[in-house]
N, CA and C of each residue as an Amber inpcrd file, in Angstrom:
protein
   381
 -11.1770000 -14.6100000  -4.0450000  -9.9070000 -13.9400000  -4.2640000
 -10.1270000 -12.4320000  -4.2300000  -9.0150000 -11.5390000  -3.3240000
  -9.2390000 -10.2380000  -3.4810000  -8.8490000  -9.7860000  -4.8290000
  -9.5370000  -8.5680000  -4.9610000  -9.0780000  -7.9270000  -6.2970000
  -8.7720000  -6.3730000  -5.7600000  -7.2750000  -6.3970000  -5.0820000
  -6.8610000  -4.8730000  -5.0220000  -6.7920000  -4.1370000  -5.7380000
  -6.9740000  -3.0010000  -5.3040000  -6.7530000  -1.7210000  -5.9660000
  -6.2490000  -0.3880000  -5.1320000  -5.8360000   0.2550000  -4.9020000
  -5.2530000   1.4400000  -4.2780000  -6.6260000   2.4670000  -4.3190000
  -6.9250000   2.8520000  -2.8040000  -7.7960000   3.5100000  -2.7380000
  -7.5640000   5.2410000  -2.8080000  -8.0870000   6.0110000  -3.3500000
  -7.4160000   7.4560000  -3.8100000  -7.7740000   7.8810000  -2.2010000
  -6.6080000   8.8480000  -1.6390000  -6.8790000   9.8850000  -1.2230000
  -6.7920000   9.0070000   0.5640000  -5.9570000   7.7110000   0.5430000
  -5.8660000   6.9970000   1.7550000  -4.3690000   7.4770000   2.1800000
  -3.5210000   6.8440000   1.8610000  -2.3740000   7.5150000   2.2890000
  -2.0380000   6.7780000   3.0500000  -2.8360000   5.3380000   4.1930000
  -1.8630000   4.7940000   4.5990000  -0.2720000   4.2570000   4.6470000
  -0.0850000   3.9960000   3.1920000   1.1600000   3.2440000   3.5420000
   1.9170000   4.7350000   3.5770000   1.6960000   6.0840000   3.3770000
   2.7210000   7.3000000   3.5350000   3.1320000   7.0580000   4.9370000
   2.3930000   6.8320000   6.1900000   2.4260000   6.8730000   7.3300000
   3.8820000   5.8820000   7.2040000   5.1180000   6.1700000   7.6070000
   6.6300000   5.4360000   7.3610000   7.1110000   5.3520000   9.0550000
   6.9370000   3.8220000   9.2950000   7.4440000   3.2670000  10.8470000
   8.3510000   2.2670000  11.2930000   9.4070000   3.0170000  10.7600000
  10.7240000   1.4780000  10.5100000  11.0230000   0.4140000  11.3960000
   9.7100000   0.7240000  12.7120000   9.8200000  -0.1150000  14.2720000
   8.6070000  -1.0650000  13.6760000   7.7660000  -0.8760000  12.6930000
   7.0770000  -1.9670000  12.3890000   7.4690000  -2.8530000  11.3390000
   8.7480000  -2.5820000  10.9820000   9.1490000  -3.5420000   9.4260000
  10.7030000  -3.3410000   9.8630000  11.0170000  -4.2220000  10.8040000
  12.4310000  -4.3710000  10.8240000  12.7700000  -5.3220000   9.6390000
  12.1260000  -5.9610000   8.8700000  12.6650000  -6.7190000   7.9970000
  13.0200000  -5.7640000   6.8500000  12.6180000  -4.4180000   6.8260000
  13.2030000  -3.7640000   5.9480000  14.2250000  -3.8550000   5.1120000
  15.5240000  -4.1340000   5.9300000  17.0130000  -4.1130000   5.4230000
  17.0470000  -5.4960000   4.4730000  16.2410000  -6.6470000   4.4210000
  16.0610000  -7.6180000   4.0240000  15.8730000  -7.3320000   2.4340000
  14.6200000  -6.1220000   1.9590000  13.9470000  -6.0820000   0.9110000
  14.6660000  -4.9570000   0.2240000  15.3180000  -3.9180000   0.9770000
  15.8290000  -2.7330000   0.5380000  17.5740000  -2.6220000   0.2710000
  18.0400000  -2.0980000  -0.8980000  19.4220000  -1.8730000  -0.9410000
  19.4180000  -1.1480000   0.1840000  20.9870000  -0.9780000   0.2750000
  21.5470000   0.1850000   1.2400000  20.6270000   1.2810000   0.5590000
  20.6930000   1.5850000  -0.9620000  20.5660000   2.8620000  -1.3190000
  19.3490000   3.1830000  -0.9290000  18.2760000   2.5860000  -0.9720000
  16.8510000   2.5960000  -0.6130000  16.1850000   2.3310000   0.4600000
  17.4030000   1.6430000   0.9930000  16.9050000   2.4450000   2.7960000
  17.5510000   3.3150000   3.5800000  18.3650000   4.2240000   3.3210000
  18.3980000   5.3040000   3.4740000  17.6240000   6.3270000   2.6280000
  17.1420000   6.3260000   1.3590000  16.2620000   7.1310000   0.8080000
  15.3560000   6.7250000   1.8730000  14.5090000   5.7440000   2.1590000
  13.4450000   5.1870000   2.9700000  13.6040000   6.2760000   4.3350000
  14.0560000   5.8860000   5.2130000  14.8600000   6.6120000   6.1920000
  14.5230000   8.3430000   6.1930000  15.2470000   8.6730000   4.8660000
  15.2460000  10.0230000   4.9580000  13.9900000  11.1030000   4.6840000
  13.1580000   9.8690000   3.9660000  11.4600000  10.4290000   3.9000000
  10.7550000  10.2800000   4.9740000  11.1450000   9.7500000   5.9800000
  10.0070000   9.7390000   7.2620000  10.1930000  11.7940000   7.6430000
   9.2350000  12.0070000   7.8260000   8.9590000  12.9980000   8.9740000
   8.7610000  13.2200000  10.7300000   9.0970000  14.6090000  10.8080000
   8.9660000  14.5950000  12.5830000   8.0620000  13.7730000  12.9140000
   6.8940000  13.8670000  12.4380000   5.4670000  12.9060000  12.6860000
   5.6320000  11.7370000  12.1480000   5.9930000  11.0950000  11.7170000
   5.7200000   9.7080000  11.1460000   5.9210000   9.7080000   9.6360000
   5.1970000  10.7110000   8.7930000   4.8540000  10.8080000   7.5910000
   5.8120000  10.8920000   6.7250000   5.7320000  10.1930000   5.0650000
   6.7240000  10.7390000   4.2200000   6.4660000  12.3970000   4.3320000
   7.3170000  12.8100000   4.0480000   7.4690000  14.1340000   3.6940000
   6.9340000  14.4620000   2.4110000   6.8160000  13.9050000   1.5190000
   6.2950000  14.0790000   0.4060000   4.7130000  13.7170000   0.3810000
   3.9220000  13.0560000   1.2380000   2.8810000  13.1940000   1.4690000
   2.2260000  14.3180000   2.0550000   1.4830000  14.9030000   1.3760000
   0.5900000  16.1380000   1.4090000  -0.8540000  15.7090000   2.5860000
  -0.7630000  16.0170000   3.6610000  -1.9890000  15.6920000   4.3450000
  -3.1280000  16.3490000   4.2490000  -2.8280000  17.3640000   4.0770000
  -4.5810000  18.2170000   3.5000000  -5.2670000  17.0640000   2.6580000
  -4.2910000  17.2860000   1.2660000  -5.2370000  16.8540000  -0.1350000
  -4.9740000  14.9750000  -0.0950000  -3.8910000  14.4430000   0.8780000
  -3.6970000  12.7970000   1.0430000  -3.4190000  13.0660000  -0.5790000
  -1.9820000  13.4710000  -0.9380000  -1.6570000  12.7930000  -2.2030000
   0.0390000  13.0540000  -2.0490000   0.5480000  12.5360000  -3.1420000
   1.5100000  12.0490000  -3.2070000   2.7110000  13.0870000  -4.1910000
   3.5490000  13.9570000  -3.6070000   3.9050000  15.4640000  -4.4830000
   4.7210000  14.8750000  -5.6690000   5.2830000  13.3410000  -5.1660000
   6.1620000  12.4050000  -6.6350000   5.9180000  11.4550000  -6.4830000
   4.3100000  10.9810000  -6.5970000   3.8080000   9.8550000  -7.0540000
   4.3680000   9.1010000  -8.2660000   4.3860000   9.7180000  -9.3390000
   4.7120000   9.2340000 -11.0990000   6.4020000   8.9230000 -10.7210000
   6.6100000   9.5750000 -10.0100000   8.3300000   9.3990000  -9.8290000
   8.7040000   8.4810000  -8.8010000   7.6170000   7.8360000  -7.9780000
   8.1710000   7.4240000  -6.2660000   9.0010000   6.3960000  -6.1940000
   9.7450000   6.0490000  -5.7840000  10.6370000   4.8870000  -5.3490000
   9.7380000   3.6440000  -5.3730000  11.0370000   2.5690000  -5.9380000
  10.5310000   1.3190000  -5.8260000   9.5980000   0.7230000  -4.9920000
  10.0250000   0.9160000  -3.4500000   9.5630000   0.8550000  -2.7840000
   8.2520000   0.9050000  -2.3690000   7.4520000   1.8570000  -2.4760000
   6.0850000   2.6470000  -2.9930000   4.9750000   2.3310000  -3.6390000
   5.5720000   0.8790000  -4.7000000   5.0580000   0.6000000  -5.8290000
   4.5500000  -0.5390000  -5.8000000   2.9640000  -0.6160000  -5.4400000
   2.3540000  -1.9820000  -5.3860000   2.2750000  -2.8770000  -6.6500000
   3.1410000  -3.1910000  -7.1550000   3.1900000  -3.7310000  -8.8510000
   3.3750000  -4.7690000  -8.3600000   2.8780000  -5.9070000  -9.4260000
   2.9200000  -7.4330000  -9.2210000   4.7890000  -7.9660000  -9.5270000
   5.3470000  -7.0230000 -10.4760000   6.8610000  -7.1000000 -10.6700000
   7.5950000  -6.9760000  -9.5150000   7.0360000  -5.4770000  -8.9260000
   7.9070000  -5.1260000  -7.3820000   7.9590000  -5.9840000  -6.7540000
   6.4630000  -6.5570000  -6.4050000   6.4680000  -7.5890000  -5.0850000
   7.5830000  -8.6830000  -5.4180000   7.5270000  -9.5180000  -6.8620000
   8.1270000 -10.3670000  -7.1900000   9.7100000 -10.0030000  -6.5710000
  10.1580000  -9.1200000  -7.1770000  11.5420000  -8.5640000  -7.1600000
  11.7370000  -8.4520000  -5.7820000  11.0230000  -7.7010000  -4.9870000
  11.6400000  -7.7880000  -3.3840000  10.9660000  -8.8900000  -2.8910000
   9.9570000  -9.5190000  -2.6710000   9.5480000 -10.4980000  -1.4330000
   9.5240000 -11.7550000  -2.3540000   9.6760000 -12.2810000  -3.5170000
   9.8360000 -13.3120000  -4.1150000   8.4660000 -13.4770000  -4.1510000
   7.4320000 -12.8850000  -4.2300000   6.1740000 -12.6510000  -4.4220000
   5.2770000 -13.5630000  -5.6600000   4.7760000 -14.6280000  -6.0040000
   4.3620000 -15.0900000  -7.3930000   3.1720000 -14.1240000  -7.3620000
   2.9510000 -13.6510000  -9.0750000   2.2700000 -13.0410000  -9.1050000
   0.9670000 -13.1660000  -9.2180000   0.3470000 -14.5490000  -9.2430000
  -1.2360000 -15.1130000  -8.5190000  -1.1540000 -14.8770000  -7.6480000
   0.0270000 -14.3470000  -6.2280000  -0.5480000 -13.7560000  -5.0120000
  -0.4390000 -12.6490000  -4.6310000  -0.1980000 -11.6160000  -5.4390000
  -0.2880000 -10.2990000  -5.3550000  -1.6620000  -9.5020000  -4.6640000
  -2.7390000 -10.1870000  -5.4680000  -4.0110000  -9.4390000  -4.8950000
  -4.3300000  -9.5910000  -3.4140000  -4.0460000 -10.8630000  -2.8740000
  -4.5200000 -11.2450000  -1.5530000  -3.3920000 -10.5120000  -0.3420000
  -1.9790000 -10.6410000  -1.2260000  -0.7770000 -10.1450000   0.0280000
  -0.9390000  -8.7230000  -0.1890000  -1.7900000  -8.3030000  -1.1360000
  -1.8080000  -6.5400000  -0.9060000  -2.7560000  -6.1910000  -0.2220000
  -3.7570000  -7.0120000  -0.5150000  -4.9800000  -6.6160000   0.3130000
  -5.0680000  -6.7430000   1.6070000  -4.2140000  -8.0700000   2.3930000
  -3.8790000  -8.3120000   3.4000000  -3.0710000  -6.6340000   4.5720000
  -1.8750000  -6.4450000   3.8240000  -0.6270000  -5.6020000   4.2020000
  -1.8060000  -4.1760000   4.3250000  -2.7250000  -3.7130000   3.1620000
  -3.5000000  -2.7480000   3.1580000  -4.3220000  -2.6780000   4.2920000
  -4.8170000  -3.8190000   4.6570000  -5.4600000  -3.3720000   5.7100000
  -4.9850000  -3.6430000   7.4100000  -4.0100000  -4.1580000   7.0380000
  -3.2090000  -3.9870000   8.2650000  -2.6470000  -2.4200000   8.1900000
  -2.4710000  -2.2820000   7.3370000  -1.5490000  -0.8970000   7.6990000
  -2.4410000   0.3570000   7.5790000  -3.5740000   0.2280000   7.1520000
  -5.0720000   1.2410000   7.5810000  -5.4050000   0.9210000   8.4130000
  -5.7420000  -0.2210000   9.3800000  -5.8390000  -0.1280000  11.0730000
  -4.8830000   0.1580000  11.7940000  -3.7510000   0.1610000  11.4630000
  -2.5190000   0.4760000  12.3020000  -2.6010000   2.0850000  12.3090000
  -3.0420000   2.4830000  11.1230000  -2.1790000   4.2070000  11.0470000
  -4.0220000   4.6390000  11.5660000  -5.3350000   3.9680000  10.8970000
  -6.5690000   4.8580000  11.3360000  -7.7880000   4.1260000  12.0840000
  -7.2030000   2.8500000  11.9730000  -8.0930000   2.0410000  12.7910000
  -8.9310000   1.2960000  12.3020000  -9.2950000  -0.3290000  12.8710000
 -10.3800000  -0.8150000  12.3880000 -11.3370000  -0.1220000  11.9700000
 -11.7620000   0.5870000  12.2620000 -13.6920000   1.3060000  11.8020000
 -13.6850000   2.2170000  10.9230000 -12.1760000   3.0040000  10.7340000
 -12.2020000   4.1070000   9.9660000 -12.8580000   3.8640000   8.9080000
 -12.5340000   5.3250000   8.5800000 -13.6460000   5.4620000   7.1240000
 -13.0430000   4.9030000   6.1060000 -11.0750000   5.3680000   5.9970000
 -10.4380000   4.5230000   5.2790000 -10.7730000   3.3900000   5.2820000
 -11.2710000   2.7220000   6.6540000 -10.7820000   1.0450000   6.4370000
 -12.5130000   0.3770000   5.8710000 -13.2370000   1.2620000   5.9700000
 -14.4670000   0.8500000   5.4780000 -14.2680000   1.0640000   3.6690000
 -13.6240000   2.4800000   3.5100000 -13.9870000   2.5870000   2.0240000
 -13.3050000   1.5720000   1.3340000 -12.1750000   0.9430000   1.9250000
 -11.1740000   0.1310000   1.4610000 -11.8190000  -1.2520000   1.1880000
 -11.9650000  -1.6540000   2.6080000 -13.0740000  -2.7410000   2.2780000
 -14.5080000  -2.9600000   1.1800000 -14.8320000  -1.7580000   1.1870000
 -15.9840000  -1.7610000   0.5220000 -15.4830000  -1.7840000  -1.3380000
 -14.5690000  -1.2930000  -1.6080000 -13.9670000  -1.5230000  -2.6380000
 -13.6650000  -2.4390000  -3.3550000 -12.9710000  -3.4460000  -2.0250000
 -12.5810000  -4.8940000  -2.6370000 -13.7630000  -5.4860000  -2.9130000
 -14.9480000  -5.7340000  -1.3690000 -15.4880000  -6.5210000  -2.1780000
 -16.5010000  -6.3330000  -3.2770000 -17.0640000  -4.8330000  -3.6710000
 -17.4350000  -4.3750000  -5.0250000 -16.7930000  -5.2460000  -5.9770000
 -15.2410000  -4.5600000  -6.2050000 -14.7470000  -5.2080000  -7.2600000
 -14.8370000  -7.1870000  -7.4040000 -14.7630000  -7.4610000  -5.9650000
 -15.3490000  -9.0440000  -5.8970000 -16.7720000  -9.1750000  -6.7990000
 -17.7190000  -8.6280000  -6.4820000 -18.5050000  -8.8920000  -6.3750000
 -19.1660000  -8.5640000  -8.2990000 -18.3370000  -7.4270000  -9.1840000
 -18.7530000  -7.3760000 -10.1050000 -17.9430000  -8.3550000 -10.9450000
 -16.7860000  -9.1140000 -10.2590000 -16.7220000 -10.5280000 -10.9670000
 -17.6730000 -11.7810000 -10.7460000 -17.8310000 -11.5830000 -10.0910000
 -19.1070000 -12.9280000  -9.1060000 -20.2280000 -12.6740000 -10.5540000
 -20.7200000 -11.7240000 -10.9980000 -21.8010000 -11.3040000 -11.5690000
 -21.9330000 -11.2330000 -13.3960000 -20.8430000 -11.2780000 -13.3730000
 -20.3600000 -11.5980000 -15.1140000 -20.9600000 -12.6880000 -15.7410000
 -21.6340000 -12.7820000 -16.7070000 -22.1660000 -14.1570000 -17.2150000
 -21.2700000 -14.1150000 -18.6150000 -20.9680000 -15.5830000 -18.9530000
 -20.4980000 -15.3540000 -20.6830000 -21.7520000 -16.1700000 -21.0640000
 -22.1240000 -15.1710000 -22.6840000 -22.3500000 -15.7970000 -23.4930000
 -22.3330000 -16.9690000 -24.3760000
């Protein structure tokens, strides 16, 4: 089982491509897909993503949307929340080869993350 986590300083999902998620209108009010909508940039990017530093200028504040929480998923994709780790980890790395590519460094550090965190459960003994 994956054990996601959000890798600092990736920024994939900022990269916003409403030609790859026509199911959008499915998961999003009106109100939130036009907020959605209105954060893409000339380039692709939210606007609120900072590309120098890859961070987020209203992270603590960001839209539902945004928010890899085991609640969110539930609430928009009918998501149970025993499958949160695997459908994030899945979507994550689809959408770090899409925006930097299989080999990137993102998609290595990403990988290398999960299976760390795999791997320091594998290694746990109880008493």
């Amino acid at each position: 089982m994956a054990n996601w986590h959000c890798i600092r300083q990736c920024g994939a999902c900022c990269h916003l491509d409403p030609t790859r998620y026509p199911a959008l209108v499915e998961y999003l009010t009106l109100e939130e897909l036009e907020l959605y909508l209105s954060l893409i940039g000339e380039d692709g990017w939210c606007v609120k993503f900072n590309r120098i530093t890859r961070t987020c200028s209203i992270y603590p504040d960001r839209p539902r949307f945004c928010r890899f929480e085991p609640g969110v998923f539930q609430d928009m994709y009918c998501l149970a929340p025993e499958d949160f780790n695997n459908f994030t980890t899945e979507i994550c790395q689809q959408q770090i080869s899409g925006v930097y590519g299989d080999f990137s460094l993102e998609m290595q550090n990403f990988n290398r993350a999960i299976v760390s965190e795999s791997d320091e459960y594998k290694h746990v003994t109880l008493d």
